[in-house]
Coordinates of C-alpha atoms in Angstrom, one line a residue:
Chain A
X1 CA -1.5 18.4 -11.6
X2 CA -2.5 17.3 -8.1
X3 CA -2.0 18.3 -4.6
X4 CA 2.3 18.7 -3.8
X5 CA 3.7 18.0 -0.2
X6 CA 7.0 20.2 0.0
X7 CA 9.0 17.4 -0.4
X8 CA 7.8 17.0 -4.0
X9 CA 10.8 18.0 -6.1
X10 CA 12.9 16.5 -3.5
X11 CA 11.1 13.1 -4.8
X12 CA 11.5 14.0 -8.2
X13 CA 15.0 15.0 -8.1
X14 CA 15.7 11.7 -6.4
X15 CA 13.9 9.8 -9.5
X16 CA 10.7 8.8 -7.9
X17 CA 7.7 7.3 -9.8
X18 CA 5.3 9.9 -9.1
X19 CA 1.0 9.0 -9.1
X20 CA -1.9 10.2 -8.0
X21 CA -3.1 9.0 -4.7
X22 CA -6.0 10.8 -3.7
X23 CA -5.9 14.0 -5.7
X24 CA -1.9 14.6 -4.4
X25 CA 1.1 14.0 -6.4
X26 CA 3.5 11.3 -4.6
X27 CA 6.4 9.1 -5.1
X28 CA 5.6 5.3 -5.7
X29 CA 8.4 3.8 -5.8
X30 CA 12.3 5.1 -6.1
X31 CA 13.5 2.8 -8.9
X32 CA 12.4 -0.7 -6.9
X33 CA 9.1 -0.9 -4.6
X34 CA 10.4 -4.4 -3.6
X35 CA 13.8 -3.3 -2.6
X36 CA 12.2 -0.1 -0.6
X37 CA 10.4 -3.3 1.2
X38 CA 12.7 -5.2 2.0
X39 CA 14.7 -2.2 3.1
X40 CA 12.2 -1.3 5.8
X41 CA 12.0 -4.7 7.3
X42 CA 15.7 -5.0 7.5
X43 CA 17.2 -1.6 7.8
X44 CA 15.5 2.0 7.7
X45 CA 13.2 3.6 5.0
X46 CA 11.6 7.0 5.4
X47 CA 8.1 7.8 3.8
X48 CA 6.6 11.3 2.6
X49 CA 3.3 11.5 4.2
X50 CA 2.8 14.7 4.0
X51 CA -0.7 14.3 2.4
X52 CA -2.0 13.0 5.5
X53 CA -4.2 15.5 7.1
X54 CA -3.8 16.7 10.6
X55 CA -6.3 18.0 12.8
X56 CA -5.9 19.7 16.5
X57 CA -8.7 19.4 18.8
X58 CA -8.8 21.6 21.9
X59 CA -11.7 23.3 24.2
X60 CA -13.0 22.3 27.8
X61 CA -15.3 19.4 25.8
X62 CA -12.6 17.9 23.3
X63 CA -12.9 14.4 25.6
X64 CA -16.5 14.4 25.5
X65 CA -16.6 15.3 21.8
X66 CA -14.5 12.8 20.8
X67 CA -15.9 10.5 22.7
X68 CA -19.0 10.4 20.7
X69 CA -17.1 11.0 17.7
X70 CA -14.7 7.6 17.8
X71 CA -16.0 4.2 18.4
X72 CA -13.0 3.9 20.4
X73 CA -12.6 5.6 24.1
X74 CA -10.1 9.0 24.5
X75 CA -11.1 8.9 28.0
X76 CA -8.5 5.7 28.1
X77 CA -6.0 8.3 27.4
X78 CA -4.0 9.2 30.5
X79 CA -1.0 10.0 30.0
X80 CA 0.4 13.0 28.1
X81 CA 1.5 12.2 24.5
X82 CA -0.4 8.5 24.3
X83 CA -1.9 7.5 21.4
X84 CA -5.0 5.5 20.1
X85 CA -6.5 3.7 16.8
X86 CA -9.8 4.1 16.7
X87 CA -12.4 4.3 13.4
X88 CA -15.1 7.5 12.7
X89 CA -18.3 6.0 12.6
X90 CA -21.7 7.4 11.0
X91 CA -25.2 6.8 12.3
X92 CA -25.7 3.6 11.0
X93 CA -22.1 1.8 12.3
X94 CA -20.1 2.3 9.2
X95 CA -16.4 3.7 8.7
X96 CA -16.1 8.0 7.6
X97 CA -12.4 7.3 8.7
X98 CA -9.8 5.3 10.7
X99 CA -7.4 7.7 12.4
X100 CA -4.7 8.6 15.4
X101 CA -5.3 10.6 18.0
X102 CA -2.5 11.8 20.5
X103 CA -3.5 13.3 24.0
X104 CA -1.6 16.0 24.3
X105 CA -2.4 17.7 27.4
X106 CA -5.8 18.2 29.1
X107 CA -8.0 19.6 26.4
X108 CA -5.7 19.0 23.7
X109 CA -5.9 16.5 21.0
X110 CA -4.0 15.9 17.8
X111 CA -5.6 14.0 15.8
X112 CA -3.8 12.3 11.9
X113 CA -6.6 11.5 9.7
X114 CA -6.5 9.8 5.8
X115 CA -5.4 12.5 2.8
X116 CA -8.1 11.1 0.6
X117 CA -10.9 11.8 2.9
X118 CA -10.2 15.3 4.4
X119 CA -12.7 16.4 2.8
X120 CA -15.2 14.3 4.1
X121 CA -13.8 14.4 7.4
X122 CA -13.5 17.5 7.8
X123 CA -16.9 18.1 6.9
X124 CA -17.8 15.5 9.3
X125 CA -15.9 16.7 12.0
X126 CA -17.0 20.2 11.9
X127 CA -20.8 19.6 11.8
X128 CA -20.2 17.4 14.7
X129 CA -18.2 19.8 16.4
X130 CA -21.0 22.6 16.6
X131 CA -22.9 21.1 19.9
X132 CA -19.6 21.2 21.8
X133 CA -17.7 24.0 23.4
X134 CA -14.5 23.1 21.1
X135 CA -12.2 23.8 18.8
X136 CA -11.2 22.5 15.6
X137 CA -7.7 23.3 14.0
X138 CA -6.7 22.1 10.3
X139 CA -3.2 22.3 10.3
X140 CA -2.7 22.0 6.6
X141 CA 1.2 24.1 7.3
X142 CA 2.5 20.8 8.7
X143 CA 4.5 18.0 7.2
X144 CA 4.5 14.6 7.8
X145 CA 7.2 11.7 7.6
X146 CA 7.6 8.2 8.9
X147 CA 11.3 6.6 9.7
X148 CA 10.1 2.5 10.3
X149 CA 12.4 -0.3 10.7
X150 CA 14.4 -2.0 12.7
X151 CA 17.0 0.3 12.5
X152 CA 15.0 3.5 11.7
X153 CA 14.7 5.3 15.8
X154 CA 18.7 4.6 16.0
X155 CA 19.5 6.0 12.9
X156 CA 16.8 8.6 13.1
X157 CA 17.7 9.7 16.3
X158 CA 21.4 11.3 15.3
X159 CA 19.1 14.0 13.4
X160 CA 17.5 14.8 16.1
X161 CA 18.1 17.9 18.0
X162 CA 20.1 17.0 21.4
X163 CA 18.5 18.5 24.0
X164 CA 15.2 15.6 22.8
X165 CA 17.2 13.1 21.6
X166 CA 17.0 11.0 25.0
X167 CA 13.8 11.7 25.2
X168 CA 12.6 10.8 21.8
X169 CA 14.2 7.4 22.0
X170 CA 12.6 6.5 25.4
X171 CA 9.3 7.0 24.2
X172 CA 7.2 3.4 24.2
X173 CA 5.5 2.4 21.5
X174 CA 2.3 3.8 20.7
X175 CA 3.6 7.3 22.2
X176 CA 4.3 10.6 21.1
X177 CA 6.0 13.7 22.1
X178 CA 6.1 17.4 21.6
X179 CA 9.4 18.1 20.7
X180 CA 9.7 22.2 20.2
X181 CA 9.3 22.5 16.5
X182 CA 8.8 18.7 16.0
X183 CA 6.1 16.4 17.1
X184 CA 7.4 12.9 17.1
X185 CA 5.8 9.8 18.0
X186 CA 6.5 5.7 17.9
X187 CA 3.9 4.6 15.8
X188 CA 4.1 3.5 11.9
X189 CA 2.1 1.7 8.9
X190 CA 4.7 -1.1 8.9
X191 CA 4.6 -3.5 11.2
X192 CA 8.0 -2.3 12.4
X193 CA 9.6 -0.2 14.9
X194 CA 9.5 3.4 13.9
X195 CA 8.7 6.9 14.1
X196 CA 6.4 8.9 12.9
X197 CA 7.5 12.6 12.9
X198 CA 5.1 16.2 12.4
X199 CA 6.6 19.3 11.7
X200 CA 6.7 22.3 9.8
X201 CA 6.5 22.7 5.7
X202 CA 9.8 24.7 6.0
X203 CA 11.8 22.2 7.9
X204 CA 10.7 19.2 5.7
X205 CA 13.4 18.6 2.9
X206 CA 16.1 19.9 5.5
X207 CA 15.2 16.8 8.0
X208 CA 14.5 14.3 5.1
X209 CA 18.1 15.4 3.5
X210 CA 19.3 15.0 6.8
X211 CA 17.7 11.7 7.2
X212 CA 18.7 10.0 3.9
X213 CA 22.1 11.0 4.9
X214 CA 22.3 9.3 7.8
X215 CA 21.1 5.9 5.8
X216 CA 18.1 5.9 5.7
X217 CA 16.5 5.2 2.3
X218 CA 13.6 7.2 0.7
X219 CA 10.3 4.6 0.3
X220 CA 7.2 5.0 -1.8
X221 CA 3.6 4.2 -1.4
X222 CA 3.9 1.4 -3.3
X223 CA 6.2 -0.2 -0.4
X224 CA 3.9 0.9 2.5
X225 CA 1.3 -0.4 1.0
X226 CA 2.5 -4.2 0.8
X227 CA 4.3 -3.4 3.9
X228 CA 1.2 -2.7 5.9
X229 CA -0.9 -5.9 4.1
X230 CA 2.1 -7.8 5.6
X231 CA 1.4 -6.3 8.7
X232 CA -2.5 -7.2 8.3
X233 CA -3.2 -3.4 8.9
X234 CA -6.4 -2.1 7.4
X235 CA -6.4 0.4 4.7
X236 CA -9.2 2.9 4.5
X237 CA -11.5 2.6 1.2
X238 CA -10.2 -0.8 0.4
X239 CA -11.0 -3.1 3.9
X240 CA -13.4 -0.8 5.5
X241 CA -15.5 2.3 4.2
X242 CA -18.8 4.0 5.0
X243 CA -21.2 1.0 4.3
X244 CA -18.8 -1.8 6.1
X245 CA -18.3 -1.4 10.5
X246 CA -15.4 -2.4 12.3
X247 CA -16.8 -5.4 13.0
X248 CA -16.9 -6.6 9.3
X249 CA -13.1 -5.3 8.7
X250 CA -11.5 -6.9 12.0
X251 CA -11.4 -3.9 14.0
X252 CA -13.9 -5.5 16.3
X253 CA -10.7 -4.5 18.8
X254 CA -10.8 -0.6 18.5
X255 CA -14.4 -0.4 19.7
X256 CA -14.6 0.3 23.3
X257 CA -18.1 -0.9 24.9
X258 CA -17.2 -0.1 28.1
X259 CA -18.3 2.2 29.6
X260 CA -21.9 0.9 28.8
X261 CA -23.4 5.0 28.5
X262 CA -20.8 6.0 26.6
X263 CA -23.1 7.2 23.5
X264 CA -20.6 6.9 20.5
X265 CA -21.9 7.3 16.7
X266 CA -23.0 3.9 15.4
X267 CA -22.9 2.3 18.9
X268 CA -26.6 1.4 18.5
X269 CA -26.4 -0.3 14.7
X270 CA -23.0 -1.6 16.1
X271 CA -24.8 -2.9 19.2
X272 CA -27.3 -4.9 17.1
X273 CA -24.6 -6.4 14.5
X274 CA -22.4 -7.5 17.3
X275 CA -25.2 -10.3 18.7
X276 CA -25.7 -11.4 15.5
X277 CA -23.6 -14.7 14.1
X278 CA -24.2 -14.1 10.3
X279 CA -22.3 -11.0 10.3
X280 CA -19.1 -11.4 8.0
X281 CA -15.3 -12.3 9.5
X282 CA -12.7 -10.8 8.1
X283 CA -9.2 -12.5 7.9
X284 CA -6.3 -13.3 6.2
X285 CA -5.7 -15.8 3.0
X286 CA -2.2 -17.2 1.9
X287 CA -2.2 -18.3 -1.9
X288 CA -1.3 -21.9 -2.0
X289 CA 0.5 -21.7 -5.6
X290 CA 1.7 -19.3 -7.7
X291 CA -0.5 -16.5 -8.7
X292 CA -1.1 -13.1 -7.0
X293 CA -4.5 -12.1 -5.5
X294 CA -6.0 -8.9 -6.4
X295 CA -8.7 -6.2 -4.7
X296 CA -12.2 -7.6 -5.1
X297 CA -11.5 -11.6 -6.5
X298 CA -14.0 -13.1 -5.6
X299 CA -13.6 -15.8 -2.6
X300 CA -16.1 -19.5 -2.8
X301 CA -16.2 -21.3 0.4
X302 CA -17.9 -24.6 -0.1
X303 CA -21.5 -24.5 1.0
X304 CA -21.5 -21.3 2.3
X305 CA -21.6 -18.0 0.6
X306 CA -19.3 -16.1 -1.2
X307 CA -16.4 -13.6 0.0
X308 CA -14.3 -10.9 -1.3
X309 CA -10.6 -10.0 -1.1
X310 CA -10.6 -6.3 0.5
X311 CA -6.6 -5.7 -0.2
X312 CA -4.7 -8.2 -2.1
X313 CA -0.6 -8.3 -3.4
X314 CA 2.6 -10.4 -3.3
X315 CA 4.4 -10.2 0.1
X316 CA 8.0 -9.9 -0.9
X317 CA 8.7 -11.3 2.6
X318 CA 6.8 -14.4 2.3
X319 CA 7.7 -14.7 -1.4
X320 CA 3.4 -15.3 -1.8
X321 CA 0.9 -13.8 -2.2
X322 CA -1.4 -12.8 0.6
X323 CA -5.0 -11.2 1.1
X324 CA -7.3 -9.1 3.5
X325 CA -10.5 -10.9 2.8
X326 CA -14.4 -10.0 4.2
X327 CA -15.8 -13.8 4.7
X328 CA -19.1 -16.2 5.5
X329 CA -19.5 -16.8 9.3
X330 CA -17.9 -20.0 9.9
X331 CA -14.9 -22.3 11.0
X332 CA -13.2 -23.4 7.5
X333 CA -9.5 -23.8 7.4
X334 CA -9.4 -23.3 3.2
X335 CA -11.0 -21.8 0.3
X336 CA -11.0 -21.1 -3.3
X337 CA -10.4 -18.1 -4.8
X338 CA -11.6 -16.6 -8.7
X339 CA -7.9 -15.6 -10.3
X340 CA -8.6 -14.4 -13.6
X341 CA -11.4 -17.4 -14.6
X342 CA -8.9 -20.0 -12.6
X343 CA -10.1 -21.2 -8.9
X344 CA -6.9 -21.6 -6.8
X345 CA -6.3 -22.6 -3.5
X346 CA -6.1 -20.6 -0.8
X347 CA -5.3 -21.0 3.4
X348 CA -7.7 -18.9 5.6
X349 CA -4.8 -17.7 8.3
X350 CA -4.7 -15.4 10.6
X351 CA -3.2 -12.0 10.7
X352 CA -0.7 -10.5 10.8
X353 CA 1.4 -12.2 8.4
X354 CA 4.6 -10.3 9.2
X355 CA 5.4 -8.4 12.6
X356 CA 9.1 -6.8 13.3
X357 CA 10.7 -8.5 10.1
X358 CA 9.1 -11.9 11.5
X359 CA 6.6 -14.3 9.5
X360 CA 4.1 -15.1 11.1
X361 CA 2.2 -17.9 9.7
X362 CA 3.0 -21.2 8.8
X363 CA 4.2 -21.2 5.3
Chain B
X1 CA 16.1 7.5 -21.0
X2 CA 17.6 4.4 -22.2
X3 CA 18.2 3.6 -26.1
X4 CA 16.2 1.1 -27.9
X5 CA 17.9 -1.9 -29.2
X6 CA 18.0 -1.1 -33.1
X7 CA 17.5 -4.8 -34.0
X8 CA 14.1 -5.6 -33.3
X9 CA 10.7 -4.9 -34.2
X10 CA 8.4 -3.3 -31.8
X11 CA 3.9 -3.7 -31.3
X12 CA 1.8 -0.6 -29.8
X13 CA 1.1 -3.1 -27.0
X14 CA 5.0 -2.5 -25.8
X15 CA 5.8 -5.6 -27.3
X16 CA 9.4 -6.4 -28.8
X17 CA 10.0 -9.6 -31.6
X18 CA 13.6 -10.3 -32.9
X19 CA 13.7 -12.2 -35.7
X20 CA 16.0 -15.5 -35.2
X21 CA 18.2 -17.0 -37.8
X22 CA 16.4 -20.7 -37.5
X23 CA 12.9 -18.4 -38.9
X24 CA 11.6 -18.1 -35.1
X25 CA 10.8 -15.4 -33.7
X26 CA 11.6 -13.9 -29.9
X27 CA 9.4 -11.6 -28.2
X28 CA 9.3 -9.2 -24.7
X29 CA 8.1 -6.6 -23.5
X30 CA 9.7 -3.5 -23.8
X31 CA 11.8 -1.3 -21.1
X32 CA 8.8 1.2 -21.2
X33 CA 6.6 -1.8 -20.5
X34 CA 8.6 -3.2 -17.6
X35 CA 8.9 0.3 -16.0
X36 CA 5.3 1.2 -16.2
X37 CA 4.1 -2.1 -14.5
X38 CA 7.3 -2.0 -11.7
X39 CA 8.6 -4.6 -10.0
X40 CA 7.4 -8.2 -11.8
X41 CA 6.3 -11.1 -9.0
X42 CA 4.8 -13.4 -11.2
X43 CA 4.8 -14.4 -15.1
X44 CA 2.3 -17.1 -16.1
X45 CA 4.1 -18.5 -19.5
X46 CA 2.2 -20.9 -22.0
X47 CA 3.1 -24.1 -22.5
X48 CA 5.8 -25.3 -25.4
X49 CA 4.0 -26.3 -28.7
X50 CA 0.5 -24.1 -28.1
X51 CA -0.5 -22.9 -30.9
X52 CA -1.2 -18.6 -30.4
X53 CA -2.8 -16.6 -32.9
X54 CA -2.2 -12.3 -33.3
X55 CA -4.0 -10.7 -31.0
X56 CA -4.5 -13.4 -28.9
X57 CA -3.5 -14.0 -24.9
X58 CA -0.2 -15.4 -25.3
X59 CA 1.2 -14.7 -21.3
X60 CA 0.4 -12.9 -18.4
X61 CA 2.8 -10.9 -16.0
X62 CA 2.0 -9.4 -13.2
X63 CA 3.7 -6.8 -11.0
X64 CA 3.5 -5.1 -7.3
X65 CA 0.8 -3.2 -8.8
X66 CA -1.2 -5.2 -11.4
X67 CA -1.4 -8.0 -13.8
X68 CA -1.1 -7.7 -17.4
X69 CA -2.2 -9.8 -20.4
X70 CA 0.3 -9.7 -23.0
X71 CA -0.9 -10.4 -26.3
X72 CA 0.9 -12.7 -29.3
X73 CA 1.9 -10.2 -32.0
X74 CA 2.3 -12.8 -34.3
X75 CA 0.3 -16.0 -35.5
X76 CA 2.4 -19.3 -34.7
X77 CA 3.5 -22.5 -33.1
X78 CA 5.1 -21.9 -29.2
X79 CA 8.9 -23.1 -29.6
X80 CA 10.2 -22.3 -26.5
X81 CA 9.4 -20.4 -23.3
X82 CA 11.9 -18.8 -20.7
X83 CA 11.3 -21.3 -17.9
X84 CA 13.6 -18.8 -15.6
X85 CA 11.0 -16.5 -15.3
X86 CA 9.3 -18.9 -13.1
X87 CA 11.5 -18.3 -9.9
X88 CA 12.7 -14.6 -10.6
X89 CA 10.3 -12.8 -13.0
X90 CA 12.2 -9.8 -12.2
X91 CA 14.8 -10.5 -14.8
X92 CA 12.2 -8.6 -17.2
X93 CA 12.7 -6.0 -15.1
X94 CA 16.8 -6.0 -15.4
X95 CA 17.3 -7.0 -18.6
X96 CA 13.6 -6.6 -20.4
X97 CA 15.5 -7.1 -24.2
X98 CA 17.8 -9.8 -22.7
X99 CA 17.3 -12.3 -20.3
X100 CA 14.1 -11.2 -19.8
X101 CA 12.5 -12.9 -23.1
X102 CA 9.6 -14.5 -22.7
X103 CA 8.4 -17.1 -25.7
X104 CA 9.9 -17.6 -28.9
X105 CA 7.5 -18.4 -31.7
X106 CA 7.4 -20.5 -35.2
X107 CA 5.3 -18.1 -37.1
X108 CA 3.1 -19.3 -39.4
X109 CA 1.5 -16.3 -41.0
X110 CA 2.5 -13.2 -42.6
X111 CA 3.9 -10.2 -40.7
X112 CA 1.7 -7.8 -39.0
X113 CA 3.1 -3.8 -39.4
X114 CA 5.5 -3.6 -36.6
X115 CA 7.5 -0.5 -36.0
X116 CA 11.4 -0.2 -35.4
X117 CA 13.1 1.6 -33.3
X118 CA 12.6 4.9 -34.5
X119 CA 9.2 4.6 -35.1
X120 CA 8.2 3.1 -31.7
X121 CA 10.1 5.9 -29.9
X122 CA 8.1 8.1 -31.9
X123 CA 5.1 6.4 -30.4
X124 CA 6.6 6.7 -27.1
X125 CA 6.8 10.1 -27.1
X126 CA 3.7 10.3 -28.8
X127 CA 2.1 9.2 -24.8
X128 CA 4.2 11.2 -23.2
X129 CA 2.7 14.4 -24.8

């Protein structure tokens, strides 16, 4: 038996698929991971995420600290309740962890890190922690859920308490807000509108009754996980990990090199691979024919040397299938990819493929 | 859990065959086949008039979550395939003993032990324990 959020029997009872994911017990799928898809691009679908780990940062150094500890910059966080992607890098450049962080106030943090690297993280985090006056708070008590789709704030928001209602539904995107009890905030692993929403163990099945009743449909990982390859959005251990940087996984983006003295872990390994023009790209591949790509297949470019699919699946939007790939250096619009022994045809695109229930590539 | 159809033949591979009136022989996948892989995206089907031998790869569907080889339970001559899982595989997944067939088969050897329906539940609840 594995790791239980407090929404477990409520998945159960509801007829979930349940798997392990990273030493927890979760719901895959309700009955159809396609249909859970398709749900969330046109409609509402709320996902347990209650595994994800969540970690409050506060002292009179949490900027500085974290701003050696991510490759990308709190100190561009202003405004109370902003957030920011950025990746945890060791010494030599490569990922411990993508994450969140929220500012919360001056001093406070909260960062959202993955479920099947708390350990790690935490352990990384800590040892870090111990040359700066902060302080670092597991909050394993919390629950986690995200309502994403078009229609998923609207629907959402008639379950939220009145007197942050308003509130809650003017936040921008990429925003979050402490909301008494609830922390809620307008970001998601969809590529759609959404919220994502922290709050206590005791108040989860209450708020997730309360949101399947107001129509919004219960989704598994199985759906977020072709949802966010639609939305060309790295996932941890598959597209990046501790021997791959940002800049091999397309998160070139989420470093911030500016300011020039800002010392951040990996900056000097990162410096180095970032001049160089053999380094790997990373982008998207559209499967010309029928045929699914898989993790790992093994991607020929003529003359030049072989790549790898980091996250591959069938996008139920497209009606293909579509990849994450690590690639040679070079301008190539095609390329072959190793299906099971058979070399098909394959479109080197870029990402995202699907953004706010909109393709975004030429089919 | 739903019943199994009492007039066909099961494999351990999660394979159903029905036995035709014209000698050939129609085979699946089962419900606990279908469920286990989830929603089907693609079916690769052999081509009409291949000859498959038992044990052999015969098709290959894949799902949301992985592709699977399914084998030829029997020796024989490809008769016909189900050309409609081309465009919506996922008729295995809503009607696996149905519409969902895959190949139909002129065997040309002797019958491997299959298992009916009481016996292959018995297996099936065999992997559950």
């Amino acid at each position: 038996m594995g790791k239980r959020t407090p929404l477990y029997q409520t998945h159960v009872d509801a007829g979930a698929k349940i798997v392990d994911f990273g030493g927890w017990d979760m719901p895959l799928h309700y009955g159809s991971q396609l249909e859970e898809h398709q749900f969330v691009r046109s409609g509402a679908g709320v996902f347990d995420v209650s595994h994800m780990t969540v970690v409050d940062v506060s002292g009179s150094e949490s900027m500085a600290f974290l701003q050696k500890l991510f490759a990308n910059d709190v100190g561009r966080l202003k405004e109370k309740g902003k957030a920011l992607y950025s990746c945890m890098l060791n010494d030599q450049g490569g990922v411990v962890d993508d994450l969140i962080t929220y500012y919360l106030g001056p001093g406070r943090y909260r960062v959202v890190v993955n479920a099947a690297t708390r350990d790690k993280d935490m352990a990384w985090i800590n040892a870090e922690a111990a040359s700066f006056d902060v302080e670092i708070n597991e909050r394993p008590g919390l629950a986690m859920m995200a309502v994403q789709g078009p229609k998923a704030r609207e629907l959402a928001a008639t379950v939220i308490e009145n007197q942050w209602r308003d509130a809650a539904l003017a936040l921008k995107p990429f925003y979050g807000l402490e909301a008494g009890e609830l922390f809620i905030a307008r970001t998601g692993y969809t590529g759609e509108d959404g919220w994502e929403i922290v709050l206590p163990e005791a108040m989860a099945v209450g708020y997730w009754q309360r949101f399947v009743d107001a129509g919004i449909r219960p989704c598994g990982l199985g759906a977020r996980d072709t949802l966010r390859l639609e939305a060309g959005m790295n996932l941890y251990g598959s597209d990046m990990n501790e021997t791959i940087s940002p800049l091999e996984a397309g998160l070139g983006w989420t470093i911030a090199w500016d300011p020039a003295d800002r010392n951040f872990n990996g900056r000097g390994p990162l410096t180095a691979m970032r001049e160089s023009d053999s380094r790997q790209k990373f982008a998207g591949l559209l499967l010309e024919g029928k045929g699914v790509l898989r993790d790992h297949m093994r991607v020929v470019v003529e003359g030049l040397a072989d790549g790898e699919i980091t996250s591959g699946g069938f996008s139920p939007t497209l009606g293909r299938s579509i990849a994450m790939a690590r690639l040679p250096a070079g301008d190539y619009g095609s390329a072959k990819v190793d299906v099971r022994g058979r070399m098909l045809d394959a479109r080197v695109v870029k990402m995202p493929f699907v953004r706010n229930g909109k393709i975004q590539i030429e089919l | 859990m739903s019943e199994l159809p009492g007039d066909l033949e099961y494999t351990e591979e999660h394979e159903w065959l029905r036995k035709e009136d014209d000698g050939t022989v129609t085979i699946g996948i089962t419900d606990h086949a279908q469920s286990a892989l989830g929603d089907l995206v693609y079916v690769e089907l052999p081509e009409v008039g291949q000859e498959v031998e038992s044990g052999g790869e015969m098709a290959v569907v894949e799902s949301v979550k992985a592709a699977s080889d399914v084998y030829a339970p029997i020796s024989g001559e490809i008769v016909a395939v189900n050309d409609e899982l081309a465009d919506d595989p996922e008729r295995i997944n809503a009607d696996p003993y149905g519409d969902g067939w895959i190949v139909r088969v002129k065997p040309t050897g002797d019958d491997a032990n299959m298992m009916d329906s009481f016996a292959y539940q018995e297996f099936l609840d065999g992997l559950e324990e």
